[in-house]
């Protein structure tokens, strides 16, 4: 139980295009989802926190107009990188937290999405 | 702000060797501390955690003790196996609230040779 999937697992796009990454909790309802970004040999950096049905809360320095997050249902959150540029190339990881259930406060992580912008 | 520092890798050991991966943290208040493991091609999995000082988290032969006096949460295992080869992340969650995201260290790549 407590499986989180991400789609796609990797994507290559041209500079200036937009890319959407999906994060799904497969067997539980996620009241909160988190989006992280990881550069090579660096730690995961929290980008934003989203609660189902409300606007995401972005960490300092993260452009909310560039990284659009939608958490429209209890099992799906999407991250859209708008007008992507090469410096946006990174590994994007989501996690989901059930809250108020037997799963408690633990975050369950997806396998990540590798974005390469040419 | 909060931060986590863990030893750089890769760490290469022979099977059955003793493992220590150091982790220290900087945070206000009383954070919860975690170790996550990431196997190739998979997402991060919670390995163990501790929520207050002097707590010891343990799982699959791994253990770590929350040391507030030294702000550390070192990961140890007495006898590693080839299957333990993975990337290990130390992380904390601040005491500000349950919905907070995690602050991670850079990860330590562990390689166990037969």
mmCIF file of C-alpha atoms in Angstrom:
data_model
loop_
_atom_site.group_PDB
_atom_site.id
_atom_site.type_symbol
_atom_site.label_atom_id
_atom_site.label_comp_id
_atom_site.label_asym_id
_atom_site.label_seq_id
_atom_site.Cartn_x
_atom_site.Cartn_y
_atom_site.Cartn_z
ATOM 1 C CA UNK A 1 0.000 0.000 0.000
ATOM 2 C CA UNK A 2 0.838 3.725 -0.076
ATOM 3 C CA UNK A 3 2.156 3.836 -3.621
ATOM 4 C CA UNK A 4 2.775 7.086 -5.460
ATOM 5 C CA UNK A 5 3.355 7.196 -9.206
ATOM 6 C CA UNK A 6 4.658 9.914 -11.475
ATOM 7 C CA UNK A 7 4.186 10.340 -15.186
ATOM 8 C CA UNK A 8 6.175 10.668 -17.291
ATOM 9 C CA UNK A 9 9.337 9.183 -15.825
ATOM 10 C CA UNK A 10 11.398 11.278 -18.196
ATOM 11 C CA UNK A 11 10.684 13.991 -20.748
ATOM 12 C CA UNK A 12 12.724 15.978 -23.242
ATOM 13 C CA UNK A 13 11.307 19.217 -24.580
ATOM 14 C CA UNK A 14 12.333 22.259 -26.558
ATOM 15 C CA UNK A 15 13.037 25.574 -24.888
ATOM 16 C CA UNK A 16 9.899 27.699 -24.599
ATOM 17 C CA UNK A 17 7.434 24.834 -24.413
ATOM 18 C CA UNK A 18 5.419 23.767 -21.368
ATOM 19 C CA UNK A 19 5.610 20.389 -19.697
ATOM 20 C CA UNK A 20 3.102 18.786 -17.357
ATOM 21 C CA UNK A 21 4.102 16.198 -14.746
ATOM 22 C CA UNK A 22 1.493 14.121 -12.958
ATOM 23 C CA UNK A 23 1.705 12.732 -9.443
ATOM 24 C CA UNK A 24 -0.864 10.164 -8.336
ATOM 25 C CA UNK A 25 -1.498 8.406 -5.060
ATOM 26 C CA UNK A 26 -2.638 4.976 -6.201
ATOM 27 C CA UNK A 27 -4.124 3.422 -3.093
ATOM 28 C CA UNK A 28 -4.784 6.248 -0.667
ATOM 29 C CA UNK A 29 -6.194 9.730 -0.616
ATOM 30 C CA UNK A 30 -3.570 12.446 -0.321
ATOM 31 C CA UNK A 31 -4.731 15.561 1.463
ATOM 32 C CA UNK A 32 -1.321 17.131 0.947
ATOM 33 C CA UNK A 33 1.187 16.732 -1.847
ATOM 34 C CA UNK A 34 4.692 18.128 -2.018
ATOM 35 C CA UNK A 35 6.871 18.891 -5.025
ATOM 36 C CA UNK A 36 10.645 18.717 -4.770
ATOM 37 C CA UNK A 37 13.430 19.424 -7.201
ATOM 38 C CA UNK A 38 16.821 17.732 -7.218
ATOM 39 C CA UNK A 39 19.912 18.864 -9.092
ATOM 40 C CA UNK A 40 22.753 16.396 -9.680
ATOM 41 C CA UNK A 41 24.592 15.593 -6.473
ATOM 42 C CA UNK A 42 22.413 18.012 -4.562
ATOM 43 C CA UNK A 43 19.709 17.492 -2.002
ATOM 44 C CA UNK A 44 16.010 17.516 -2.720
ATOM 45 C CA UNK A 45 14.703 21.059 -2.415
ATOM 46 C CA UNK A 46 11.077 21.638 -1.525
ATOM 47 C CA UNK A 47 9.379 23.724 -4.183
ATOM 48 C CA UNK A 48 5.796 23.866 -3.007
ATOM 49 C CA UNK A 49 3.124 22.299 -0.855
ATOM 50 C CA UNK A 50 -0.368 21.761 -2.167
ATOM 51 C CA UNK A 51 -3.544 20.870 -0.349
ATOM 52 C CA UNK A 52 -6.462 19.410 -2.242
ATOM 53 C CA UNK A 53 -8.822 22.102 -3.450
ATOM 54 C CA UNK A 54 -6.685 25.077 -2.466
ATOM 55 C CA UNK A 55 -3.812 27.083 -3.911
ATOM 56 C CA UNK A 56 -0.307 25.764 -3.499
ATOM 57 C CA UNK A 57 2.129 27.347 -1.076
ATOM 58 C CA UNK A 58 5.470 28.032 -2.742
ATOM 59 C CA UNK A 59 8.862 28.146 -1.062
ATOM 60 C CA UNK A 60 10.866 31.327 -1.203
ATOM 61 C CA UNK A 61 12.567 31.773 -4.549
ATOM 62 C CA UNK A 62 10.221 29.476 -6.485
ATOM 63 C CA UNK A 63 8.285 31.281 -9.231
ATOM 64 C CA UNK A 64 4.630 30.358 -8.900
ATOM 65 C CA UNK A 65 3.844 31.584 -12.404
ATOM 66 C CA UNK A 66 6.508 29.344 -13.864
ATOM 67 C CA UNK A 67 5.760 26.226 -11.836
ATOM 68 C CA UNK A 68 1.992 25.828 -11.863
ATOM 69 C CA UNK A 69 0.649 23.329 -9.380
ATOM 70 C CA UNK A 70 -2.862 21.941 -9.405
ATOM 71 C CA UNK A 71 -4.225 19.571 -6.773
ATOM 72 C CA UNK A 72 -7.743 19.086 -8.054
ATOM 73 C CA UNK A 73 -8.457 15.735 -6.465
ATOM 74 C CA UNK A 74 -7.320 13.672 -3.511
ATOM 75 C CA UNK A 75 -5.317 11.378 -5.770
ATOM 76 C CA UNK A 76 -3.806 13.686 -8.357
ATOM 77 C CA UNK A 77 -1.510 16.696 -8.368
ATOM 78 C CA UNK A 78 0.114 18.172 -11.457
ATOM 79 C CA UNK A 79 3.167 20.345 -11.891
ATOM 80 C CA UNK A 80 3.364 22.338 -15.117
ATOM 81 C CA UNK A 81 6.675 23.912 -16.027
ATOM 82 C CA UNK A 82 5.709 26.813 -18.276
ATOM 83 C CA UNK A 83 8.004 28.216 -20.955
ATOM 84 C CA UNK A 84 10.722 25.811 -19.950
ATOM 85 C CA UNK A 85 14.367 26.764 -20.357
ATOM 86 C CA UNK A 86 17.549 24.688 -20.077
ATOM 87 C CA UNK A 87 18.092 25.850 -16.489
ATOM 88 C CA UNK A 88 14.795 24.142 -15.588
ATOM 89 C CA UNK A 89 16.325 20.780 -16.450
ATOM 90 C CA UNK A 90 16.236 18.779 -13.263
ATOM 91 C CA UNK A 91 14.762 15.792 -11.456
ATOM 92 C CA UNK A 92 11.294 16.544 -10.100
ATOM 93 C CA UNK A 93 9.950 14.399 -7.279
ATOM 94 C CA UNK A 94 6.539 14.460 -5.665
ATOM 95 C CA UNK A 95 5.384 13.058 -2.368
ATOM 96 C CA UNK A 96 1.959 12.555 -0.888
ATOM 97 C CA UNK A 97 0.736 12.624 2.679
ATOM 98 C CA UNK A 98 -2.527 11.051 3.733
ATOM 99 C CA UNK A 99 -2.986 12.687 7.093
ATOM 100 C CA UNK A 100 -5.611 11.696 9.615
ATOM 101 C CA UNK A 101 -5.406 8.020 8.752
ATOM 102 C CA UNK A 102 -3.428 4.947 9.624
ATOM 103 C CA UNK A 103 -0.726 6.304 7.333
ATOM 104 C CA UNK A 104 -0.261 9.240 9.686
ATOM 105 C CA UNK A 105 2.108 12.057 8.745
ATOM 106 C CA UNK A 106 4.455 9.977 6.629
ATOM 107 C CA UNK A 107 5.233 11.232 3.140
ATOM 108 C CA UNK A 108 5.247 8.652 0.348
ATOM 109 C CA UNK A 109 7.448 9.503 -2.599
ATOM 110 C CA UNK A 110 7.054 9.019 -6.307
ATOM 111 C CA UNK A 111 9.951 7.707 -8.430
ATOM 112 C CA UNK A 112 10.650 11.113 -9.938
ATOM 113 C CA UNK A 113 10.545 12.687 -13.401
ATOM 114 C CA UNK A 114 13.704 13.629 -15.275
ATOM 115 C CA UNK A 115 13.126 16.827 -17.299
ATOM 116 C CA UNK A 116 15.627 17.838 -19.953
ATOM 117 C CA UNK A 117 15.066 21.113 -21.783
ATOM 118 C CA UNK A 118 17.010 21.526 -25.009
ATOM 119 C CA UNK B 1 16.780 28.191 7.993
ATOM 120 C CA UNK B 2 16.843 24.451 8.553
ATOM 121 C CA UNK B 3 19.628 22.412 7.029
ATOM 122 C CA UNK B 4 20.951 18.858 6.969
ATOM 123 C CA UNK B 5 24.546 17.854 6.362
ATOM 124 C CA UNK B 6 25.531 14.294 5.613
ATOM 125 C CA UNK B 7 28.769 12.703 4.603
ATOM 126 C CA UNK B 8 29.649 12.786 0.940
ATOM 127 C CA UNK B 9 29.793 9.581 -0.997
ATOM 128 C CA UNK B 10 30.166 7.241 -2.584
ATOM 129 C CA UNK B 11 30.869 4.992 0.343
ATOM 130 C CA UNK B 12 32.189 1.601 -0.709
ATOM 131 C CA UNK B 13 32.252 -1.297 1.749
ATOM 132 C CA UNK B 14 32.652 -5.028 1.634
ATOM 133 C CA UNK B 15 29.773 -7.281 2.555
ATOM 134 C CA UNK B 16 29.391 -7.801 6.331
ATOM 135 C CA UNK B 17 31.278 -4.598 7.137
ATOM 136 C CA UNK B 18 30.035 -2.113 9.738
ATOM 137 C CA UNK B 19 28.334 0.954 8.313
ATOM 138 C CA UNK B 20 28.121 4.485 9.638
ATOM 139 C CA UNK B 21 26.723 7.399 7.632
ATOM 140 C CA UNK B 22 27.026 10.658 9.507
ATOM 141 C CA UNK B 23 24.219 13.203 9.583
ATOM 142 C CA UNK B 24 24.036 16.492 11.461
ATOM 143 C CA UNK B 25 21.327 19.092 11.347
ATOM 144 C CA UNK B 26 20.536 22.715 12.073
ATOM 145 C CA UNK B 27 17.001 23.582 13.080
ATOM 146 C CA UNK B 28 15.063 25.567 15.597
ATOM 147 C CA UNK B 29 12.923 23.808 18.121
ATOM 148 C CA UNK B 30 12.544 20.055 18.106
ATOM 149 C CA UNK B 31 12.450 18.657 14.585
ATOM 150 C CA UNK B 32 11.573 15.112 13.624
ATOM 151 C CA UNK B 33 14.434 13.254 11.958
ATOM 152 C CA UNK B 34 14.313 10.694 9.167
ATOM 153 C CA UNK B 35 16.431 8.417 7.045
ATOM 154 C CA UNK B 36 15.158 7.613 3.575
ATOM 155 C CA UNK B 37 16.587 5.074 1.138
ATOM 156 C CA UNK B 38 16.357 5.188 -2.631
ATOM 157 C CA UNK B 39 17.020 2.036 -4.611
ATOM 158 C CA UNK B 40 17.824 2.365 -8.330
ATOM 159 C CA UNK B 41 14.776 3.340 -10.351
ATOM 160 C CA UNK B 42 12.526 3.663 -7.315
ATOM 161 C CA UNK B 43 11.156 6.475 -5.162
ATOM 162 C CA UNK B 44 12.433 7.369 -1.733
ATOM 163 C CA UNK B 45 11.282 5.007 1.002
ATOM 164 C CA UNK B 46 11.209 5.795 4.669
ATOM 165 C CA UNK B 47 13.831 3.679 6.411
ATOM 166 C CA UNK B 48 13.465 4.899 9.978
ATOM 167 C CA UNK B 49 12.592 7.952 11.999
ATOM 168 C CA UNK B 50 12.810 9.543 15.441
ATOM 169 C CA UNK B 51 10.589 12.292 16.730
ATOM 170 C CA UNK B 52 12.241 13.360 19.967
ATOM 171 C CA UNK B 53 15.617 13.492 21.653
ATOM 172 C CA UNK B 54 17.189 10.145 22.603
ATOM 173 C CA UNK B 55 14.685 8.207 20.483
ATOM 174 C CA UNK B 56 16.222 5.392 18.472
ATOM 175 C CA UNK B 57 14.731 4.539 15.120
ATOM 176 C CA UNK B 58 15.409 1.083 13.727
ATOM 177 C CA UNK B 59 14.432 -0.978 10.710
ATOM 178 C CA UNK B 60 15.967 -3.788 8.617
ATOM 179 C CA UNK B 61 19.053 -3.863 10.845
ATOM 180 C CA UNK B 62 19.650 -0.136 10.500
ATOM 181 C CA UNK B 63 19.401 2.179 13.462
ATOM 182 C CA UNK B 64 19.916 5.847 14.307
ATOM 183 C CA UNK B 65 19.647 7.745 17.577
ATOM 184 C CA UNK B 66 18.368 11.327 17.854
ATOM 185 C CA UNK B 67 21.154 13.189 19.675
ATOM 186 C CA UNK B 68 20.044 16.712 20.451
ATOM 187 C CA UNK B 69 23.249 17.633 22.284
ATOM 188 C CA UNK B 70 25.299 16.976 19.150
ATOM 189 C CA UNK B 71 22.448 17.695 16.673
ATOM 190 C CA UNK B 72 23.155 14.377 14.994
ATOM 191 C CA UNK B 73 21.271 11.370 13.637
ATOM 192 C CA UNK B 74 23.956 8.997 12.380
ATOM 193 C CA UNK B 75 22.841 5.868 10.515
ATOM 194 C CA UNK B 76 24.460 2.565 11.504
ATOM 195 C CA UNK B 77 24.256 -1.078 10.539
ATOM 196 C CA UNK B 78 26.345 -3.831 11.994
ATOM 197 C CA UNK B 79 26.698 -6.021 8.918
ATOM 198 C CA UNK B 80 25.807 -4.699 5.486
ATOM 199 C CA UNK B 81 24.659 -6.771 2.527
ATOM 200 C CA UNK B 82 24.933 -6.244 -1.206
ATOM 201 C CA UNK B 83 21.202 -5.535 -1.244
ATOM 202 C CA UNK B 84 21.807 -2.465 0.948
ATOM 203 C CA UNK B 85 23.449 -0.702 -1.996
ATOM 204 C CA UNK B 86 21.381 2.440 -2.528
ATOM 205 C CA UNK B 87 21.348 6.182 -1.897
ATOM 206 C CA UNK B 88 20.569 7.200 1.677
ATOM 207 C CA UNK B 89 19.075 10.584 2.577
ATOM 208 C CA UNK B 90 18.941 12.150 6.003
ATOM 209 C CA UNK B 91 16.043 14.572 6.447
ATOM 210 C CA UNK B 92 14.212 16.634 9.015
ATOM 211 C CA UNK B 93 10.770 18.083 9.431
ATOM 212 C CA UNK B 94 10.575 21.197 11.510
ATOM 213 C CA UNK B 95 8.429 21.288 14.592
ATOM 214 C CA UNK B 96 6.259 24.043 13.102
ATOM 215 C CA UNK B 97 3.499 21.770 11.924
ATOM 216 C CA UNK B 98 2.657 18.404 10.452
ATOM 217 C CA UNK B 99 2.113 19.629 6.940
ATOM 218 C CA UNK B 100 5.630 20.973 6.488
ATOM 219 C CA UNK B 101 7.800 19.621 3.737
ATOM 220 C CA UNK B 102 11.074 17.898 4.501
ATOM 221 C CA UNK B 103 14.577 19.340 4.447
ATOM 222 C CA UNK B 104 17.026 16.835 2.976
ATOM 223 C CA UNK B 105 20.744 16.255 2.989
ATOM 224 C CA UNK B 106 22.507 15.683 -0.336
ATOM 225 C CA UNK B 107 22.352 11.923 -0.089
ATOM 226 C CA UNK B 108 25.071 9.313 0.351
ATOM 227 C CA UNK B 109 25.571 6.666 -2.292
ATOM 228 C CA UNK B 110 26.406 3.368 -0.615
ATOM 229 C CA UNK B 111 28.033 0.589 -2.616
ATOM 230 C CA UNK B 112 28.422 -2.838 -1.050
ATOM 231 C CA UNK B 113 30.783 -5.216 -2.778
ATOM 232 C CA UNK B 114 30.473 -8.987 -2.393
#
